[in-house]
PDB file of C-alpha atoms in Angstrom:
ATOM      1  CA  GLU I   1     -16.981  -5.099  15.280  1.00 64.00           C
ATOM      2  CA  THR I   2     -16.845  -6.093  11.621  1.00 68.00           C
ATOM      3  CA  GLY I   3     -18.443  -9.504  11.972  1.00 85.00           C
ATOM      4  CA  VAL I   4     -15.284 -11.130  10.604  1.00 92.00           C
ATOM      5  CA  THR I   5     -13.586 -13.578  12.946  1.00 94.00           C
ATOM      6  CA  GLN I   6     -10.307 -15.441  12.653  1.00 95.00           C
ATOM      7  CA  SER I   7      -8.775 -18.408  14.425  1.00 95.00           C
ATOM      8  CA  PRO I   8      -6.479 -19.057  16.039  1.00 96.00           C
ATOM      9  CA  THR I   9      -5.298 -15.754  17.486  1.00 95.00           C
ATOM     10  CA  HIS I  10      -1.689 -16.852  17.761  1.00 96.00           C
ATOM     11  CA  LEU I  11       0.197 -19.802  16.319  1.00 96.00           C
ATOM     12  CA  ILE I  12       3.766 -21.041  16.557  1.00 97.00           C
ATOM     13  CA  LYS I  13       5.153 -23.432  13.961  1.00 97.00           C
ATOM     14  CA  THR I  14       8.566 -24.664  12.927  1.00 97.00           C
ATOM     15  CA  ARG I  15      10.185 -24.302   9.539  1.00 97.00           C
ATOM     16  CA  GLY I  16       8.936 -26.852   7.004  1.00 97.00           C
ATOM     17  CA  GLN I  17       5.615 -27.446   8.694  1.00 98.00           C
ATOM     18  CA  GLN I  18       2.184 -26.723   7.235  1.00 98.00           C
ATOM     19  CA  VAL I  19      -0.426 -24.399   8.730  1.00 98.00           C
ATOM     20  CA  THR I  20      -4.131 -23.721   8.216  1.00 98.00           C
ATOM     21  CA  LEU I  21      -5.668 -20.435   9.269  1.00 98.00           C
ATOM     22  CA  ARG I  22      -9.423 -19.959   9.402  1.00 97.00           C
ATOM     23  CA  CYS I  23     -11.755 -17.063   8.798  1.00 96.00           C
ATOM     24  CA  SER I  24     -15.474 -16.611   9.199  1.00 94.00           C
ATOM     25  CA  SER I  25     -16.795 -13.876   6.947  1.00 89.00           C
ATOM     26  CA  GLN I  26     -19.660 -11.525   7.544  1.00 83.00           C
ATOM     27  CA  SER I  27     -22.947 -13.027   6.407  1.00 81.00           C
ATOM     28  CA  GLY I  28     -23.895 -11.977   2.871  1.00 82.00           C
ATOM     29  CA  HIS I  29     -20.369 -11.098   1.747  1.00 85.00           C
ATOM     30  CA  ASN I  30     -19.369 -12.930  -1.410  1.00 85.00           C
ATOM     31  CA  THR I  31     -15.641 -12.212  -1.422  1.00 89.00           C
ATOM     32  CA  VAL I  32     -12.935 -13.080   1.043  1.00 92.00           C
ATOM     33  CA  SER I  33      -9.375 -11.845   0.754  1.00 93.00           C
ATOM     34  CA  TRP I  34      -6.254 -12.779   2.654  1.00 96.00           C
ATOM     35  CA  TYR I  35      -3.373 -10.455   3.440  1.00 96.00           C
ATOM     36  CA  GLN I  36       0.042 -10.898   4.999  1.00 97.00           C
ATOM     37  CA  GLN I  37       1.286  -8.084   7.218  1.00 94.00           C
ATOM     38  CA  ALA I  38       4.910  -8.335   8.218  1.00 93.00           C
ATOM     39  CA  LEU I  39       6.042  -6.390  11.254  1.00 89.00           C
ATOM     40  CA  GLY I  40       6.188  -2.665  10.545  1.00 86.00           C
ATOM     41  CA  GLN I  41       4.730  -2.961   7.047  1.00 90.00           C
ATOM     42  CA  GLY I  42       1.404  -2.573   5.322  1.00 92.00           C
ATOM     43  CA  PRO I  43      -0.728  -5.582   4.446  1.00 94.00           C
ATOM     44  CA  GLN I  44       0.229  -7.420   1.259  1.00 95.00           C
ATOM     45  CA  PHE I  45      -2.491  -9.010  -0.853  1.00 93.00           C
ATOM     46  CA  ILE I  46      -2.213 -12.800  -1.042  1.00 95.00           C
ATOM     47  CA  PHE I  47      -5.393 -13.733  -2.919  1.00 93.00           C
ATOM     48  CA  GLN I  48      -9.127 -13.256  -3.102  1.00 91.00           C
ATOM     49  CA  TYR I  49     -11.929 -15.787  -3.388  1.00 91.00           C
ATOM     50  CA  TYR I  50     -15.265 -14.980  -4.984  1.00 88.00           C
ATOM     51  CA  ARG I  51     -18.056 -17.523  -4.879  1.00 86.00           C
ATOM     52  CA  GLU I  52     -15.583 -20.233  -3.867  1.00 88.00           C
ATOM     53  CA  GLU I  53     -13.199 -19.630  -6.803  1.00 90.00           C
ATOM     54  CA  GLU I  54      -9.826 -17.859  -6.678  1.00 90.00           C
ATOM     55  CA  ASN I  55     -10.406 -14.419  -8.169  1.00 87.00           C
ATOM     56  CA  GLY I  56      -7.010 -12.789  -8.103  1.00 88.00           C
ATOM     57  CA  ARG I  57      -3.633 -13.413  -6.591  1.00 91.00           C
ATOM     58  CA  GLY I  58      -0.771 -11.300  -5.399  1.00 90.00           C
ATOM     59  CA  ASN I  59       2.922 -12.072  -5.618  1.00 91.00           C
ATOM     60  CA  PHE I  60       2.902 -15.154  -3.403  1.00 96.00           C
ATOM     61  CA  PRO I  61       4.152 -18.654  -4.302  1.00 96.00           C
ATOM     62  CA  PRO I  62       1.822 -21.632  -4.841  1.00 96.00           C
ATOM     63  CA  ARG I  63       2.540 -22.973  -1.368  1.00 97.00           C
ATOM     64  CA  PHE I  64       0.040 -20.345  -0.259  1.00 97.00           C
ATOM     65  CA  SER I  65      -3.404 -21.705  -1.089  1.00 96.00           C
ATOM     66  CA  GLY I  66      -6.940 -21.161   0.040  1.00 95.00           C
ATOM     67  CA  LEU I  67     -10.498 -22.338   0.121  1.00 94.00           C
ATOM     68  CA  GLN I  68     -13.821 -20.584   0.473  1.00 92.00           C
ATOM     69  CA  PHE I  69     -16.887 -22.471   1.655  1.00 90.00           C
ATOM     70  CA  PRO I  70     -20.600 -21.828   1.078  1.00 86.00           C
ATOM     71  CA  ASN I  71     -21.123 -21.031   4.756  1.00 82.00           C
ATOM     72  CA  TYR I  72     -18.990 -17.842   4.475  1.00 79.00           C
ATOM     73  CA  SER I  73     -15.951 -19.478   6.045  1.00 89.00           C
ATOM     74  CA  SER I  74     -12.559 -19.734   4.403  1.00 94.00           C
ATOM     75  CA  GLU I  75      -9.077 -21.121   4.960  1.00 97.00           C
ATOM     76  CA  LEU I  76      -5.551 -20.049   4.187  1.00 97.00           C
ATOM     77  CA  ASN I  77      -3.088 -22.920   3.901  1.00 97.00           C
ATOM     78  CA  VAL I  78       0.652 -22.437   3.853  1.00 98.00           C
ATOM     79  CA  ASN I  79       2.942 -25.381   3.115  1.00 97.00           C
ATOM     80  CA  ALA I  80       6.666 -25.734   3.766  1.00 97.00           C
ATOM     81  CA  LEU I  81       6.765 -22.818   6.171  1.00 97.00           C
ATOM     82  CA  GLU I  82       9.743 -20.482   6.022  1.00 97.00           C
ATOM     83  CA  LEU I  83      11.022 -18.087   8.654  1.00 97.00           C
ATOM     84  CA  ASP I  84       9.872 -15.129   6.519  1.00 96.00           C
ATOM     85  CA  ASP I  85       6.304 -16.374   6.716  1.00 97.00           C
ATOM     86  CA  SER I  86       6.174 -15.029  10.259  1.00 97.00           C
ATOM     87  CA  ALA I  87       3.560 -12.273  10.113  1.00 96.00           C
ATOM     88  CA  LEU I  88       0.047 -11.197  10.975  1.00 95.00           C
ATOM     89  CA  TYR I  89      -2.407 -12.810   8.549  1.00 97.00           C
ATOM     90  CA  LEU I  90      -5.540 -10.809   7.938  1.00 95.00           C
ATOM     91  CA  CYS I  91      -8.780 -11.975   6.431  1.00 94.00           C
ATOM     92  CA  ALA I  92     -11.212  -9.485   4.910  1.00 93.00           C
ATOM     93  CA  SER I  93     -14.673  -9.998   3.503  1.00 90.00           C
ATOM     94  CA  GLY I  94     -16.867  -7.766   1.381  1.00 86.00           C
ATOM     95  CA  LEU I  95     -18.848  -7.382  -1.789  1.00 80.00           C
ATOM     96  CA  ALA I  96     -16.863  -7.349  -5.053  1.00 68.00           C
ATOM     97  CA  THR I  97     -14.728  -4.172  -5.226  1.00 61.00           C
ATOM     98  CA  ASP I  98     -16.536  -2.457  -2.387  1.00 70.00           C
ATOM     99  CA  THR I  99     -15.262  -1.991   1.139  1.00 80.00           C
ATOM    100  CA  GLN I 100     -13.459  -4.894   2.726  1.00 85.00           C
ATOM    101  CA  TYR I 101     -14.006  -5.559   6.403  1.00 89.00           C
ATOM    102  CA  PHE I 102     -11.081  -7.004   8.270  1.00 92.00           C
ATOM    103  CA  GLY I 103     -10.855  -9.562  10.999  1.00 93.00           C
ATOM    104  CA  PRO I 104      -8.494  -9.200  13.968  1.00 93.00           C
ATOM    105  CA  GLY I 105      -5.823 -11.371  12.362  1.00 94.00           C
ATOM    106  CA  THR I 106      -3.799 -14.445  13.247  1.00 96.00           C
ATOM    107  CA  ARG I 107      -0.225 -13.914  14.425  1.00 96.00           C
ATOM    108  CA  LEU I 108       1.959 -16.678  12.969  1.00 97.00           C
ATOM    109  CA  THR I 109       5.464 -17.217  14.276  1.00 97.00           C
ATOM    110  CA  VAL I 110       7.759 -19.609  12.420  1.00 97.00           C
ATOM    111  CA  LEU I 111      10.794 -20.843  14.359  1.00 96.00           C
TER     112      LEU I 111
ATOM    113  CA  ALA X   1      -1.060  -1.526 -11.489  1.00 71.00           C
ATOM    114  CA  GLN X   2      -2.426   0.654  -8.750  1.00 81.00           C
ATOM    115  CA  SER X   3      -0.319   1.705  -5.788  1.00 88.00           C
ATOM    116  CA  VAL X   4      -0.243   4.197  -2.948  1.00 92.00           C
ATOM    117  CA  THR X   5       2.571   6.084  -1.308  1.00 95.00           C
ATOM    118  CA  GLN X   6       2.270   7.407   2.210  1.00 96.00           C
ATOM    119  CA  LEU X   7       4.586  10.306   2.895  1.00 93.00           C
ATOM    120  CA  GLY X   8       6.057  10.118   6.363  1.00 92.00           C
ATOM    121  CA  SER X   9       6.318   6.883   8.297  1.00 93.00           C
ATOM    122  CA  HIS X  10       5.901   8.768  11.579  1.00 96.00           C
ATOM    123  CA  VAL X  11       3.856  11.858  12.398  1.00 97.00           C
ATOM    124  CA  SER X  12       3.771  13.437  15.843  1.00 97.00           C
ATOM    125  CA  VAL X  13       1.253  16.082  16.889  1.00 97.00           C
ATOM    126  CA  SER X  14       0.144  17.664  20.133  1.00 97.00           C
ATOM    127  CA  GLU X  15      -3.275  16.960  21.534  1.00 97.00           C
ATOM    128  CA  GLY X  16      -5.722  19.424  19.978  1.00 97.00           C
ATOM    129  CA  ALA X  17      -3.534  20.101  16.941  1.00 97.00           C
ATOM    130  CA  LEU X  18      -4.376  19.435  13.316  1.00 97.00           C
ATOM    131  CA  VAL X  19      -3.680  15.946  12.016  1.00 98.00           C
ATOM    132  CA  LEU X  20      -2.542  15.634   8.396  1.00 98.00           C
ATOM    133  CA  LEU X  21      -1.530  12.253   6.986  1.00 98.00           C
ATOM    134  CA  ARG X  22      -0.477  12.232   3.349  1.00 97.00           C
ATOM    135  CA  CYS X  23      -1.316   9.692   0.678  1.00 96.00           C
ATOM    136  CA  ASN X  24      -0.667   9.773  -3.054  1.00 95.00           C
ATOM    137  CA  TYR X  25      -2.047   7.140  -5.378  1.00 92.00           C
ATOM    138  CA  SER X  26      -1.321   5.739  -8.783  1.00 89.00           C
ATOM    139  CA  SER X  27      -4.125   4.190 -10.758  1.00 79.00           C
ATOM    140  CA  SER X  28      -4.964   3.708 -14.422  1.00 72.00           C
ATOM    141  CA  VAL X  29      -8.702   3.984 -13.796  1.00 74.00           C
ATOM    142  CA  PRO X  30     -10.815   6.001 -11.368  1.00 74.00           C
ATOM    143  CA  PRO X  31      -9.869   4.386  -8.105  1.00 81.00           C
ATOM    144  CA  TYR X  32     -11.587   3.382  -4.959  1.00 88.00           C
ATOM    145  CA  LEU X  33      -9.543   4.861  -2.106  1.00 92.00           C
ATOM    146  CA  PHE X  34      -9.631   3.973   1.555  1.00 93.00           C
ATOM    147  CA  TRP X  35      -8.136   4.940   4.875  1.00 96.00           C
ATOM    148  CA  TYR X  36      -7.870   2.304   7.572  1.00 96.00           C
ATOM    149  CA  VAL X  37      -6.641   2.572  11.157  1.00 96.00           C
ATOM    150  CA  GLN X  38      -4.883  -0.179  13.076  1.00 94.00           C
ATOM    151  CA  TYR X  39      -4.476  -0.173  16.829  1.00 91.00           C
ATOM    152  CA  PRO X  40      -1.776  -2.364  18.402  1.00 85.00           C
ATOM    153  CA  ASN X  41      -2.400  -6.093  18.059  1.00 78.00           C
ATOM    154  CA  GLN X  42      -5.649  -5.545  16.198  1.00 83.00           C
ATOM    155  CA  GLY X  43      -6.980  -5.804  12.651  1.00 86.00           C
ATOM    156  CA  LEU X  44      -7.775  -2.875  10.367  1.00 92.00           C
ATOM    157  CA  GLN X  45     -10.777  -0.639  10.935  1.00 93.00           C
ATOM    158  CA  LEU X  46     -12.253   1.373   8.081  1.00 93.00           C
ATOM    159  CA  LEU X  47     -12.116   5.136   8.634  1.00 95.00           C
ATOM    160  CA  LEU X  48     -13.528   6.271   5.309  1.00 94.00           C
ATOM    161  CA  LYS X  49     -13.670   5.496   1.606  1.00 92.00           C
ATOM    162  CA  TYR X  50     -13.848   7.394  -1.673  1.00 90.00           C
ATOM    163  CA  THR X  51     -15.952   5.921  -4.474  1.00 83.00           C
ATOM    164  CA  SER X  52     -16.324   9.001  -6.753  1.00 78.00           C
ATOM    165  CA  ALA X  53     -19.568  10.270  -5.226  1.00 74.00           C
ATOM    166  CA  ALA X  54     -17.998  13.303  -3.555  1.00 82.00           C
ATOM    167  CA  THR X  55     -14.447  14.585  -3.376  1.00 88.00           C
ATOM    168  CA  LEU X  56     -14.608  15.397   0.351  1.00 93.00           C
ATOM    169  CA  VAL X  57     -15.280  12.267   2.319  1.00 94.00           C
ATOM    170  CA  LYS X  58     -16.204  12.289   5.971  1.00 94.00           C
ATOM    171  CA  GLY X  59     -15.386   9.297   8.111  1.00 94.00           C
ATOM    172  CA  ILE X  60     -15.606   8.119  11.665  1.00 93.00           C
ATOM    173  CA  ASN X  61     -13.976   9.717  14.707  1.00 93.00           C
ATOM    174  CA  GLY X  62     -13.902  13.175  13.094  1.00 96.00           C
ATOM    175  CA  PHE X  63     -11.585  12.232  10.227  1.00 97.00           C
ATOM    176  CA  GLU X  64     -12.075  13.346   6.655  1.00 97.00           C
ATOM    177  CA  ALA X  65     -10.161  13.067   3.397  1.00 97.00           C
ATOM    178  CA  GLU X  66     -10.215  15.018   0.161  1.00 94.00           C
ATOM    179  CA  PHE X  67      -9.762  13.382  -3.239  1.00 93.00           C
ATOM    180  CA  LYS X  68      -7.703  15.609  -5.550  1.00 92.00           C
ATOM    181  CA  LYS X  69      -7.393  14.083  -8.993  1.00 89.00           C
ATOM    182  CA  SER X  70      -5.007  16.770 -10.257  1.00 89.00           C
ATOM    183  CA  GLU X  71      -2.595  15.978  -7.432  1.00 92.00           C
ATOM    184  CA  THR X  72      -3.404  12.228  -7.283  1.00 92.00           C
ATOM    185  CA  SER X  73      -3.756  12.703  -3.543  1.00 94.00           C
ATOM    186  CA  PHE X  74      -6.104  11.522  -0.832  1.00 95.00           C
ATOM    187  CA  HIS X  75      -4.790  13.109   2.365  1.00 97.00           C
ATOM    188  CA  LEU X  76      -6.417  12.349   5.712  1.00 98.00           C
ATOM    189  CA  THR X  77      -7.130  15.170   8.154  1.00 98.00           C
ATOM    190  CA  LYS X  78      -8.651  15.767  11.551  1.00 98.00           C
ATOM    191  CA  PRO X  79      -8.993  19.291  12.971  1.00 97.00           C
ATOM    192  CA  SER X  80      -8.129  18.399  16.562  1.00 97.00           C
ATOM    193  CA  ALA X  81      -6.105  15.386  17.613  1.00 97.00           C
ATOM    194  CA  HIS X  82      -7.122  13.279  20.574  1.00 96.00           C
ATOM    195  CA  MET X  83      -4.914  10.945  22.556  1.00 96.00           C
ATOM    196  CA  SER X  84      -7.044   8.018  21.383  1.00 95.00           C
ATOM    197  CA  ASP X  85      -6.064   8.778  17.759  1.00 96.00           C
ATOM    198  CA  ALA X  86      -2.591   7.363  18.342  1.00 96.00           C
ATOM    199  CA  ALA X  87      -2.356   4.384  15.992  1.00 96.00           C
ATOM    200  CA  GLU X  88      -1.077   3.206  12.608  1.00 96.00           C
ATOM    201  CA  TYR X  89      -2.917   4.583   9.587  1.00 98.00           C
ATOM    202  CA  PHE X  90      -2.996   2.942   6.172  1.00 97.00           C
ATOM    203  CA  CYS X  91      -4.078   4.375   2.846  1.00 96.00           C
ATOM    204  CA  ALA X  92      -5.249   1.835   0.270  1.00 93.00           C
ATOM    205  CA  VAL X  93      -6.352   1.754  -3.361  1.00 90.00           C
ATOM    206  CA  SER X  94      -8.580  -0.817  -5.010  1.00 84.00           C
ATOM    207  CA  GLU X  95      -9.158  -1.230  -8.747  1.00 74.00           C
ATOM    208  CA  LYS X  96     -10.414  -4.713  -9.291  1.00 69.00           C
ATOM    209  CA  ASN X  97     -10.222  -7.531  -6.860  1.00 69.00           C
ATOM    210  CA  ASP X  98      -7.278  -6.658  -4.692  1.00 77.00           C
ATOM    211  CA  MET X  99      -6.451  -3.836  -2.380  1.00 85.00           C
ATOM    212  CA  ARG X 100      -2.992  -2.289  -2.317  1.00 89.00           C
ATOM    213  CA  PHE X 101      -1.874  -0.681   0.910  1.00 93.00           C
ATOM    214  CA  GLY X 102       0.714   1.918   1.668  1.00 94.00           C
ATOM    215  CA  ALA X 103       3.459   1.253   4.173  1.00 94.00           C
ATOM    216  CA  GLY X 104       1.551   3.053   6.891  1.00 96.00           C
ATOM    217  CA  THR X 105       2.001   6.172   9.014  1.00 97.00           C
ATOM    218  CA  ARG X 106       2.349   5.899  12.756  1.00 97.00           C
ATOM    219  CA  LEU X 107       0.583   8.783  14.478  1.00 97.00           C
ATOM    220  CA  THR X 108       1.786   9.815  17.924  1.00 97.00           C
ATOM    221  CA  VAL X 109      -0.247  12.291  19.972  1.00 97.00           C
ATOM    222  CA  LYS X 110       1.584  14.201  22.690  1.00 96.00           C
ATOM    223  CA  PRO X 111      -0.286  15.515  25.722  1.00 94.00           C
TER     224      PRO X 111
END
């Protein structure tokens, strides 16, 4: 158990819709990162939030956005869903560049 | 930019045999290196991490990894494989605020 939880576990959306995924970080962690893991691949870094500000971004378009809240929770929002957005979305929390602790993920299917 | 390469997408060993999973990294600064394990339909669990304190790092479940700067490698080993070790293993490197993962190695353990 890492203390990082994610909701929902599974989600099915249709192309063009918008989705919000939620993460509750471990208490005391000041960073939260989001990753996309396509089937059979390693996780790809989407972005990181540090003290509620975006603190780095991977190669993902602006329709991927996020929020971090003072209560250690965070959100990943994806607009205008595409079929290729189907993946496992992982949230990880930690302290700066130290170890990141991952949640169980949300499986998103876009039809 | 930092990156990791995992050699071998699939490794199969017999129960009780040595496990060796290979990882080479590329980084412009002394890196933080990690090994994570992922069981089916689950998030990532930290096995061990290297943060320059010692070149031989011991992790959970009997795994260890050796940092070799001259070879830019961080291979994961376990002296004796157990059936419960069957999973996907990811090597990762972190420089600043994002973590870059390899494509993963699927370990199969034969009885």
